CSV table of C-alpha atoms and ligand atoms in Angstrom, one decimal:
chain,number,residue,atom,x,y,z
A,1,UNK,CA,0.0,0.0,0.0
A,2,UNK,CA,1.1,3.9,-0.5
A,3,UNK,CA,1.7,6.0,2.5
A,4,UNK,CA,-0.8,8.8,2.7
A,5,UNK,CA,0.2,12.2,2.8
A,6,UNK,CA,-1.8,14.9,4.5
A,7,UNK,CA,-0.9,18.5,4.6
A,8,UNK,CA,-2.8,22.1,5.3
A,9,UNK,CA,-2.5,25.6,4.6
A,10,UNK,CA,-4.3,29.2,5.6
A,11,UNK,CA,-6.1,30.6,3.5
A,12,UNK,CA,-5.2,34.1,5.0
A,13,UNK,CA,-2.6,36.7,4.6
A,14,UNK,CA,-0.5,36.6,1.7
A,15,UNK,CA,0.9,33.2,0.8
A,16,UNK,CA,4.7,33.4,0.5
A,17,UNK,CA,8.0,31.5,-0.5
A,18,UNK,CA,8.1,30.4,2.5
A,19,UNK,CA,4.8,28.7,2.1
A,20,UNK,CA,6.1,28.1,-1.4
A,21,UNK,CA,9.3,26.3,-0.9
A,22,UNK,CA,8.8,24.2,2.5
A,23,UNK,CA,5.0,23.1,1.4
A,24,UNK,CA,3.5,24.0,-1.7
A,25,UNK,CA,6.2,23.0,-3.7
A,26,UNK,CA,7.3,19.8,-1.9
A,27,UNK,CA,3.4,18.2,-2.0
A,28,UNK,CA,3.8,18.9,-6.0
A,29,UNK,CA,6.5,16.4,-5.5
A,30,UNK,CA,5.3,13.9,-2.7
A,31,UNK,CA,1.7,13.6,-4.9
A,32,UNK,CA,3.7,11.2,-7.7
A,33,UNK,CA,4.5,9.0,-5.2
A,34,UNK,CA,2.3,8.8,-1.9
A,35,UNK,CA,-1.3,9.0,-1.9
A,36,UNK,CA,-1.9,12.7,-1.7
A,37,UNK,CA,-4.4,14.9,0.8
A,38,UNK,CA,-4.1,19.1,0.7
A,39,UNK,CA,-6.6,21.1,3.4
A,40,UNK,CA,-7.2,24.4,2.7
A,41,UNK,CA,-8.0,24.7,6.4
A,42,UNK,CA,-10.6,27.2,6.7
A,43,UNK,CA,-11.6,26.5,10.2
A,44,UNK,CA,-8.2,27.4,11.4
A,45,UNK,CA,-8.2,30.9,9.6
A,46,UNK,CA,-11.0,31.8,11.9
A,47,UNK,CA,-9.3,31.3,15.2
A,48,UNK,CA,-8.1,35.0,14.7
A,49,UNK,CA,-11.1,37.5,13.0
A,50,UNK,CA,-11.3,37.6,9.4
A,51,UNK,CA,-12.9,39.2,7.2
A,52,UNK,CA,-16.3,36.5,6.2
A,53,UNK,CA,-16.4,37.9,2.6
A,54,UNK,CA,-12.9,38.3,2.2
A,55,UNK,CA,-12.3,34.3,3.6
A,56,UNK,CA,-14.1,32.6,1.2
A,57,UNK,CA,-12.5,34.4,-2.2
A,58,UNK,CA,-9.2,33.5,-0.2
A,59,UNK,CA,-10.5,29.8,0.0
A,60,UNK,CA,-10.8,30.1,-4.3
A,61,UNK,CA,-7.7,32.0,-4.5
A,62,UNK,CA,-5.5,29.1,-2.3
A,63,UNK,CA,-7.0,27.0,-4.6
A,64,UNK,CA,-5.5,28.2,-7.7
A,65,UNK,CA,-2.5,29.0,-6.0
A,66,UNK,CA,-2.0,24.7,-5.2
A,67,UNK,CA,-3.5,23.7,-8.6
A,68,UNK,CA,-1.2,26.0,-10.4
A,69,UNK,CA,1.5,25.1,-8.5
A,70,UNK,CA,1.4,22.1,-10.0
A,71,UNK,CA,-1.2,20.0,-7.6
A,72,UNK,CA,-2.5,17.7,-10.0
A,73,UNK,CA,-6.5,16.9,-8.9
A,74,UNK,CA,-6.8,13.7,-11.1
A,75,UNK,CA,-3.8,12.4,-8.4
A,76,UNK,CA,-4.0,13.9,-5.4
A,77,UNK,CA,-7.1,15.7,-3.3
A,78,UNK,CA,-7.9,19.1,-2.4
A,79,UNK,CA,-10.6,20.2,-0.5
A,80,UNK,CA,-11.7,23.0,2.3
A,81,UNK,CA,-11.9,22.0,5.5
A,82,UNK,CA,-15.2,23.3,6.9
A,83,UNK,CA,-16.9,21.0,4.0
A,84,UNK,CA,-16.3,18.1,5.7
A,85,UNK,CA,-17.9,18.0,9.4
A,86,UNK,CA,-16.0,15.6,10.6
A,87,UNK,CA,-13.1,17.6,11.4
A,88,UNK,CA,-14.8,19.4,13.6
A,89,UNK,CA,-16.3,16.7,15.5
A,90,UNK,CA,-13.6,14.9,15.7
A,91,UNK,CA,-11.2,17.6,17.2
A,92,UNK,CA,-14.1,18.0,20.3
A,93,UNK,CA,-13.6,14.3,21.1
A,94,UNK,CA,-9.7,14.6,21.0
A,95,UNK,CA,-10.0,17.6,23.4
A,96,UNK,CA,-11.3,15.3,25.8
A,97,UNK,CA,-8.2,13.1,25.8
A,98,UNK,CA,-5.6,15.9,25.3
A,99,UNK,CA,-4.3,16.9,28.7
A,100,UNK,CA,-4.3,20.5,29.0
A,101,UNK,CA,-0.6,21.0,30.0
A,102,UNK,CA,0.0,19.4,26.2
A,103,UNK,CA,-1.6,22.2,24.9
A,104,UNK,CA,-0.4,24.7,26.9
A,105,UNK,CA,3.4,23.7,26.0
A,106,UNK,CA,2.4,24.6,22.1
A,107,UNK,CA,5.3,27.7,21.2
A,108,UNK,CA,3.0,28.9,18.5
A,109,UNK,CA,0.2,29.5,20.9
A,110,UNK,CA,2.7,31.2,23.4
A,111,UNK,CA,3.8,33.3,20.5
A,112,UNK,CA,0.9,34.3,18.5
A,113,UNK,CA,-1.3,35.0,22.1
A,114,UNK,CA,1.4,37.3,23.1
A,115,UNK,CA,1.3,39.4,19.8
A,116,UNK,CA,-2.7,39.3,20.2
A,117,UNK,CA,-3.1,39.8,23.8
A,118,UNK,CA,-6.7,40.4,24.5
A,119,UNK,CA,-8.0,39.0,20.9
A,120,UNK,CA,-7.1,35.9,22.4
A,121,UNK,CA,-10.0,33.4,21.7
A,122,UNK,CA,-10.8,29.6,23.0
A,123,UNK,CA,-10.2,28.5,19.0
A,124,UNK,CA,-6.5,30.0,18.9
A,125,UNK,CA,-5.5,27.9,21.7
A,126,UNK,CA,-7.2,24.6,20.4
A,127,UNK,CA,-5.8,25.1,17.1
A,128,UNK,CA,-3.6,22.2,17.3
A,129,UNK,CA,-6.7,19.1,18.2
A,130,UNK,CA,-7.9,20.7,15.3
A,131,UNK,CA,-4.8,19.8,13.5
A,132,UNK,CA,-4.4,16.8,15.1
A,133,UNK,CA,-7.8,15.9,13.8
A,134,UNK,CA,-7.3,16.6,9.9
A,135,UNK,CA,-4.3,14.2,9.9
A,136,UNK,CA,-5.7,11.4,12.0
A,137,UNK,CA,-9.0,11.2,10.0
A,138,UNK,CA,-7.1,10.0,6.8
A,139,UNK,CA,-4.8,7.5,8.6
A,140,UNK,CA,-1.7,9.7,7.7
A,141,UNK,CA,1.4,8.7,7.7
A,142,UNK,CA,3.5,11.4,6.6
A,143,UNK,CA,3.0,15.0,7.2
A,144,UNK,CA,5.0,17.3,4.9
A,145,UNK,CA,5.1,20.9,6.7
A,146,UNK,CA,7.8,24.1,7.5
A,147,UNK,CA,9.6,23.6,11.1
A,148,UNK,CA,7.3,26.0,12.4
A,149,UNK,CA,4.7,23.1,12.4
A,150,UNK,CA,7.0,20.3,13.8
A,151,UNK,CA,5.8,20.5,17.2
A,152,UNK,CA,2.2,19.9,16.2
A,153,UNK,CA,2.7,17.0,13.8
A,154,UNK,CA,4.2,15.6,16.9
A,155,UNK,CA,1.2,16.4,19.5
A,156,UNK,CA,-0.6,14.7,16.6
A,157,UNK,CA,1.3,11.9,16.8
A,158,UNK,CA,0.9,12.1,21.0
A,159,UNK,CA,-2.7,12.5,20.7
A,160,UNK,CA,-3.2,8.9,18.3
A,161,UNK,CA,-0.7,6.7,20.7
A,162,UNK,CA,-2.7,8.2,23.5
A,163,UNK,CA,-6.4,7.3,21.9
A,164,UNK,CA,-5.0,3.9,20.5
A,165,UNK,CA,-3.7,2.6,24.0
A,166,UNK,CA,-6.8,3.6,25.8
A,167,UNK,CA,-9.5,2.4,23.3
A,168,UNK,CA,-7.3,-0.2,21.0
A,169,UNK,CA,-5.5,0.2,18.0
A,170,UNK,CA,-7.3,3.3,15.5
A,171,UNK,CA,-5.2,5.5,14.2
A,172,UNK,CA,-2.2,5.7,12.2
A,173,UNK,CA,0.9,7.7,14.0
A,174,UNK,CA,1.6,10.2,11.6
A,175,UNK,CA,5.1,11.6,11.0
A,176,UNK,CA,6.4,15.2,9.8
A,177,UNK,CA,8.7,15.6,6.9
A,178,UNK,CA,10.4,18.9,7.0
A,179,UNK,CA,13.1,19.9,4.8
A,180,UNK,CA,16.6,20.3,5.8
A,181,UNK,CA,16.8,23.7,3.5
A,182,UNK,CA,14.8,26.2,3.9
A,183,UNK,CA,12.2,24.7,6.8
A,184,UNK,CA,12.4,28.6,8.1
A,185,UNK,CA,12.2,30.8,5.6
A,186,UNK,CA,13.1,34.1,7.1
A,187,UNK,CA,11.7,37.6,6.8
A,188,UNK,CA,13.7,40.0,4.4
A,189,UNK,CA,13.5,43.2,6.9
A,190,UNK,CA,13.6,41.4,10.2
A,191,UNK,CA,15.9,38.0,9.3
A,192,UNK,CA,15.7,37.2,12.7
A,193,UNK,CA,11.8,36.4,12.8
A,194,UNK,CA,10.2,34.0,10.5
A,195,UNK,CA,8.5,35.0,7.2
A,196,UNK,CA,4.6,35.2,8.0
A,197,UNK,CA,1.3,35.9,6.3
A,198,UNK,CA,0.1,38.1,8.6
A,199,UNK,CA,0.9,41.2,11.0
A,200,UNK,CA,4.7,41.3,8.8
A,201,UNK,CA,6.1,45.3,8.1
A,202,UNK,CA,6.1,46.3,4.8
A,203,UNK,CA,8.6,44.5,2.4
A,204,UNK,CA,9.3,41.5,4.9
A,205,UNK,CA,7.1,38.9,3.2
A,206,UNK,CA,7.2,38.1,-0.4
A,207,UNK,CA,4.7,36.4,-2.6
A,208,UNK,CA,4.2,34.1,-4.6
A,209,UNK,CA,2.2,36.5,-6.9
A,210,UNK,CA,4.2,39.7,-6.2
A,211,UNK,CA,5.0,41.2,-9.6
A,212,UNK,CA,8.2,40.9,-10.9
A,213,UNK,CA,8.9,45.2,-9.9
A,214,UNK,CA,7.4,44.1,-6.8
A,215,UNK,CA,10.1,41.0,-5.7
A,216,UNK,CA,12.9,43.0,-7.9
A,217,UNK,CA,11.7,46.2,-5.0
A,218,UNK,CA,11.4,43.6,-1.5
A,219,UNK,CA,15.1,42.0,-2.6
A,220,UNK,CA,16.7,44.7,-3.5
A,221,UNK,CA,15.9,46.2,0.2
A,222,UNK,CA,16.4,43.4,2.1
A,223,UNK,CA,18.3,43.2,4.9
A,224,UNK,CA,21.8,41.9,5.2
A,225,UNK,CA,25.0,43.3,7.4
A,226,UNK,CA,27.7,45.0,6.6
A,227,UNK,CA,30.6,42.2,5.8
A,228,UNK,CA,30.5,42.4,2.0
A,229,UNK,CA,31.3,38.7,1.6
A,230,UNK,CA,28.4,36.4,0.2
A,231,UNK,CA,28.7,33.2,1.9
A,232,UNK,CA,26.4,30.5,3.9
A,233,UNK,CA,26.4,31.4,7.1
A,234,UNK,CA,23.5,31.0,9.6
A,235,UNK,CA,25.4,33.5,12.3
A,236,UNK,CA,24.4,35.9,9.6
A,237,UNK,CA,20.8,35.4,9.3
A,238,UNK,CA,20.1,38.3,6.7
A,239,UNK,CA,22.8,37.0,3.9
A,240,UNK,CA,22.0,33.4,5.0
A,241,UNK,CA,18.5,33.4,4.0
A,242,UNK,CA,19.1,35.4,0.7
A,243,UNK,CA,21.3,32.5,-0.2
A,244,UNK,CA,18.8,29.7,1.1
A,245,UNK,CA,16.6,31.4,-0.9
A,246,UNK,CA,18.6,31.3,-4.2
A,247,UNK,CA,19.7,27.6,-3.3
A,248,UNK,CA,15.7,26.2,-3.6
A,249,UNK,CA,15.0,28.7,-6.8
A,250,UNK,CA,18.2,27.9,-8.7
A,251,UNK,CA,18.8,24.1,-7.6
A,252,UNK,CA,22.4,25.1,-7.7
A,253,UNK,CA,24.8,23.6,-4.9
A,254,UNK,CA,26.1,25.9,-2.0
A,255,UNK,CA,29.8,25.6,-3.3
A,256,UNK,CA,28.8,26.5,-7.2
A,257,UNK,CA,26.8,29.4,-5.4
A,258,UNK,CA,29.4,31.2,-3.3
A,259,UNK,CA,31.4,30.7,-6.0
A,260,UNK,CA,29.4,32.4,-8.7
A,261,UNK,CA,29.1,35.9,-6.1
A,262,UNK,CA,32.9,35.3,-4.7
A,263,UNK,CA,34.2,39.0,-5.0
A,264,UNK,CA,31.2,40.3,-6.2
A,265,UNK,CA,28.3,42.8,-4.4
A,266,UNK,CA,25.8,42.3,-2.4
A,267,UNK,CA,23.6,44.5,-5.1
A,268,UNK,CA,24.7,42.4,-7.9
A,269,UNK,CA,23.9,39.5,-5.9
A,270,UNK,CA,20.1,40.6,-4.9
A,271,UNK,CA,19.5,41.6,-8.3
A,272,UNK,CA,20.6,38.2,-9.5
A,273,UNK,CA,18.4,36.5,-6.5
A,274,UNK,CA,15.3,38.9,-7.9
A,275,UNK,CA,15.6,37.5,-11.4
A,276,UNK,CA,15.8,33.7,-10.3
A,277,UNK,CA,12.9,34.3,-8.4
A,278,UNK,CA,10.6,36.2,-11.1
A,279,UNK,CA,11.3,33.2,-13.1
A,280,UNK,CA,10.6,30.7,-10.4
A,281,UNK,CA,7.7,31.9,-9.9
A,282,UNK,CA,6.6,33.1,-13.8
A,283,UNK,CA,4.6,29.4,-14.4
A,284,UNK,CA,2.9,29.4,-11.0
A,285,UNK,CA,1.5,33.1,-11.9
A,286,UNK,CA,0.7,32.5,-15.4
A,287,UNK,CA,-1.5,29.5,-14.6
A,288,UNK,CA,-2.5,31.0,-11.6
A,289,UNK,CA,-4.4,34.0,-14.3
A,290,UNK,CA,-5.7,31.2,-16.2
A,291,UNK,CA,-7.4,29.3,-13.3
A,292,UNK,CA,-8.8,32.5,-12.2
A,293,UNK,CA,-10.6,33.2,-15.0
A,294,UNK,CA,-13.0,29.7,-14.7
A,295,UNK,CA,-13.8,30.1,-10.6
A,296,UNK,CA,-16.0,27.5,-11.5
A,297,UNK,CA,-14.0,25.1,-12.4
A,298,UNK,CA,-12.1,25.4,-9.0
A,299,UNK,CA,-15.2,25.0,-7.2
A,300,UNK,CA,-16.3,22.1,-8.9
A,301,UNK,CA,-12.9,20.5,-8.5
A,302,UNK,CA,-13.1,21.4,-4.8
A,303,UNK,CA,-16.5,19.8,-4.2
A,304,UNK,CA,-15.0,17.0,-5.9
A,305,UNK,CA,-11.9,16.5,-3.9
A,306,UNK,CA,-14.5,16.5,-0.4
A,307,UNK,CA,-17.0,14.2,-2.3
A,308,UNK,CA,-14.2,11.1,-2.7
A,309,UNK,CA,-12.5,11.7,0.8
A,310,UNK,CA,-15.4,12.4,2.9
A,311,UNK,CA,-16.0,8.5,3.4
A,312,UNK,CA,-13.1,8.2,4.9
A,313,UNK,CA,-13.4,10.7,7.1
A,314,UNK,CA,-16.6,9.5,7.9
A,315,UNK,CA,-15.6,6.0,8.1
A,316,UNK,CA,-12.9,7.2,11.0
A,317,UNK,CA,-15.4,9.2,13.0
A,318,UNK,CA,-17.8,6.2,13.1
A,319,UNK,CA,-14.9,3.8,14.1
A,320,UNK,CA,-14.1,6.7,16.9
A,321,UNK,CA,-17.7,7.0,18.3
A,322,UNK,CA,-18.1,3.3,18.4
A,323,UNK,CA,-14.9,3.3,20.1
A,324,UNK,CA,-15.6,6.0,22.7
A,325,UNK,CA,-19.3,5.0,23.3
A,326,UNK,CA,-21.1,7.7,21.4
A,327,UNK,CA,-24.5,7.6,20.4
A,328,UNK,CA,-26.9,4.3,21.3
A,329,UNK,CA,-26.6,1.1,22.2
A,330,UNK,CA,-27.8,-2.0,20.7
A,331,UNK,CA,-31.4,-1.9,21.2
A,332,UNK,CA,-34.1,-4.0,22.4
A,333,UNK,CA,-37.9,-4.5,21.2
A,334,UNK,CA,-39.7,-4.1,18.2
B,401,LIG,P1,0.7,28.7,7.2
B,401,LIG,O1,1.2,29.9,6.6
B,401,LIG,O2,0.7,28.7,8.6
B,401,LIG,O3,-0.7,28.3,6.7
B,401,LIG,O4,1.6,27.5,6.7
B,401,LIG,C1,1.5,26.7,5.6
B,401,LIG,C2,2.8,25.9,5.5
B,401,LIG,O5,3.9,26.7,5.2
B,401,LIG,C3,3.1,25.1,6.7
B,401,LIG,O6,3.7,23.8,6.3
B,401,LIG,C4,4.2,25.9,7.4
B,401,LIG,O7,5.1,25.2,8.2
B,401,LIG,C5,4.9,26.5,6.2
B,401,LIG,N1,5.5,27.8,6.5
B,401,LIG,C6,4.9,28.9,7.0
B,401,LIG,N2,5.8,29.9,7.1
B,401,LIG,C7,7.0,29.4,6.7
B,401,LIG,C8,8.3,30.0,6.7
B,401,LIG,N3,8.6,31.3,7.0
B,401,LIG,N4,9.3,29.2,6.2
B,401,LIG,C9,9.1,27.9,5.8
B,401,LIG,N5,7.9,27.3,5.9
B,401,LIG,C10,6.8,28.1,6.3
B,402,LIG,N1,-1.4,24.6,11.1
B,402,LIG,C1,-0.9,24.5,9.8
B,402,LIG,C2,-0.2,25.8,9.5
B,402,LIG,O1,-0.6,26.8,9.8
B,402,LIG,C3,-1.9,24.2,8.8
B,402,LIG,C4,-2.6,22.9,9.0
B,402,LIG,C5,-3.8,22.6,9.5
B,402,LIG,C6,-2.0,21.6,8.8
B,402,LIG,N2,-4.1,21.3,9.5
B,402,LIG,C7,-3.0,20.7,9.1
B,402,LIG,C8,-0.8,21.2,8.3
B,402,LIG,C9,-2.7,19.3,9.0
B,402,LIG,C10,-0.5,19.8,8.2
B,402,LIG,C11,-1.5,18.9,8.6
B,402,LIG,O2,0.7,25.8,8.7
């Protein structure tokens, strides 16, 4: 049998090479030879306030950003999460095996309740049963994600040891697959902080459908320090992640790289870097137009992907209920 991959993304914020090279990019890859799952994950994007209108165009738009990726719908799934119930239901009945102090050991939530501070809401901080729920529902095995997200793969993977020793063997324990370059993609004003799709300054994030003035702009400005010498080096986290970045769009070796720029400026360099990524980026934007103009389409294909997986899910959350004791019991009488 093929190992099942399952993976997720907001649809919020602007999606970025981060998102681009540590996920997007890889699932194109992991779909020719695993049996593929991608979430647009909906029901996460609402544990901080958004925008109702605005959410479901970003639901289309995430859409065409995975299919013209290169996500390839007669081979793998995609779907949005709130069209499948179970997801939700099954996250409430992991909540009442997940011990609080697992929960409240989760960095992200530490992180992203202290930028947030009184917007704080019940959903933020139960983000990862949530989580935990989209991958056990397909009997994962591998779950292909940025580093930022290693820590809740693994409370996934908690959560199904947990469930399978108390009410027998259920779910599969689901493992993360995170890149060894470019797991972190870093911001290009503030190198020190990851890249994110939300709350970011101006010029820090940059997009998979910035225009090519637009990345040639961000790069150009980007951070780096003041030792004129083009190397890997993570002490140097500005110059560092320019180069990671040109490592993943170029497919060139670290060696061939600091060769190429040995002597040369940092300018030459980022204008180099801008041009590798306006091309990297070129087929994903001009298929990206085209899917746009047939929204349709997208839907249907959407409605599609949750049509052939919701049995599963279903299948799971029936096995869970019967499991836990939900619902009736064998019945007497007529
Ligand atoms: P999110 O933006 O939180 O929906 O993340 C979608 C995917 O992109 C997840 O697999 C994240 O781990 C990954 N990701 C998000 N930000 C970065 C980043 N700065 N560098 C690398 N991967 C990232
Ligand atoms: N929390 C993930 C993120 O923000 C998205 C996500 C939701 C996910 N459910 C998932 C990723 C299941 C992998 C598997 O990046």
């Amino acid at each position: 049998m093929k190992k099942r991959v399952f993976s997720g993304i907001q649809p919020t914020g602007t999606i970025h090479i981060g998102n681009y090279l540590a996920a997007i990019r890889r699932w194109v890859i992991a779909q020719a030879e695993y049996e593929s799952i991608f979430c647009i994950v909906d029901l996460h994007a609402i544990t901080v306030p958004q925008e109702p209108k605005l959410l479901k165009a970003k639901n289309l738009e995430m859409a065409a950003i995975l299919l013209a990726a290169g996500i390839d719908p007669g081979v793998s799934v995609i779907f949005v999460q709130s069209q499948i119930g179970a997801h939700a239901e099954l996250a409430w009945i992991l909540n009442c095996i997940i011990p609080m102090g697992w929960m409240l050991r989760m960095t992200q939530f530490k992180e992203k309740s202290q930028r947030q501070k009184e917007q704080v809401t019940t959903g933020l901080f139960d983000y990862p049963a949530l989580m935990a729920a989209d991958i056990l529902l397909y009997r994962t095995n591998l779950v292909p994600v940025g580093e930022d997200q290693r820590q809740h793969v693994e409370l996934a993977r908690d959560v199904a040891e947990r469930f399978n020793s108390r009410y027998g063997p259920t779910f599969e324990l689901p493992e993360a697959v995170i890149p060894e370059v470019g797991s972190r993609i870093m911001g290009l004003k503030d190198p020190t902080k990851k890249m994110s799709k939300t709350g970011d300054e101006e010029g820090n994030v940059l997009g998979v459908l910035d225009s090519p003035d637009e990345i040639r702009a961000k790069i150009m400005k980007a951070v780096t320090d003041p030792l004129r010498e083009i190397r890997f080096d993570p002490d140097r986290p500005g110059i560092n992640n320019l180069l990671v970045i040109y490592e993943l769009f170029s497919g060139e070796s670290r060696a061939a790289i600091e060769q190429r720029f040995a002597g040369k400026g940092y300018a030459q360099f980022k204008a180099e870097l801008a041009e590798t990524v306006i091309e990297g980026l070129r087929p994903l934007q001009l298929r990206f137009r085209e899917l746009m103009e047939d929204q349709r389409y997208i839907g249907r294909l959407l409605e599609e992907g949750a049509g052939r997986i919701r049995p599963v899910a279903e299948e799971t959350l029936s096995t869970v209920k019967e499991k836990v004791g939900l619902g009736l019991p064998v019945l007497k009488g007529a």
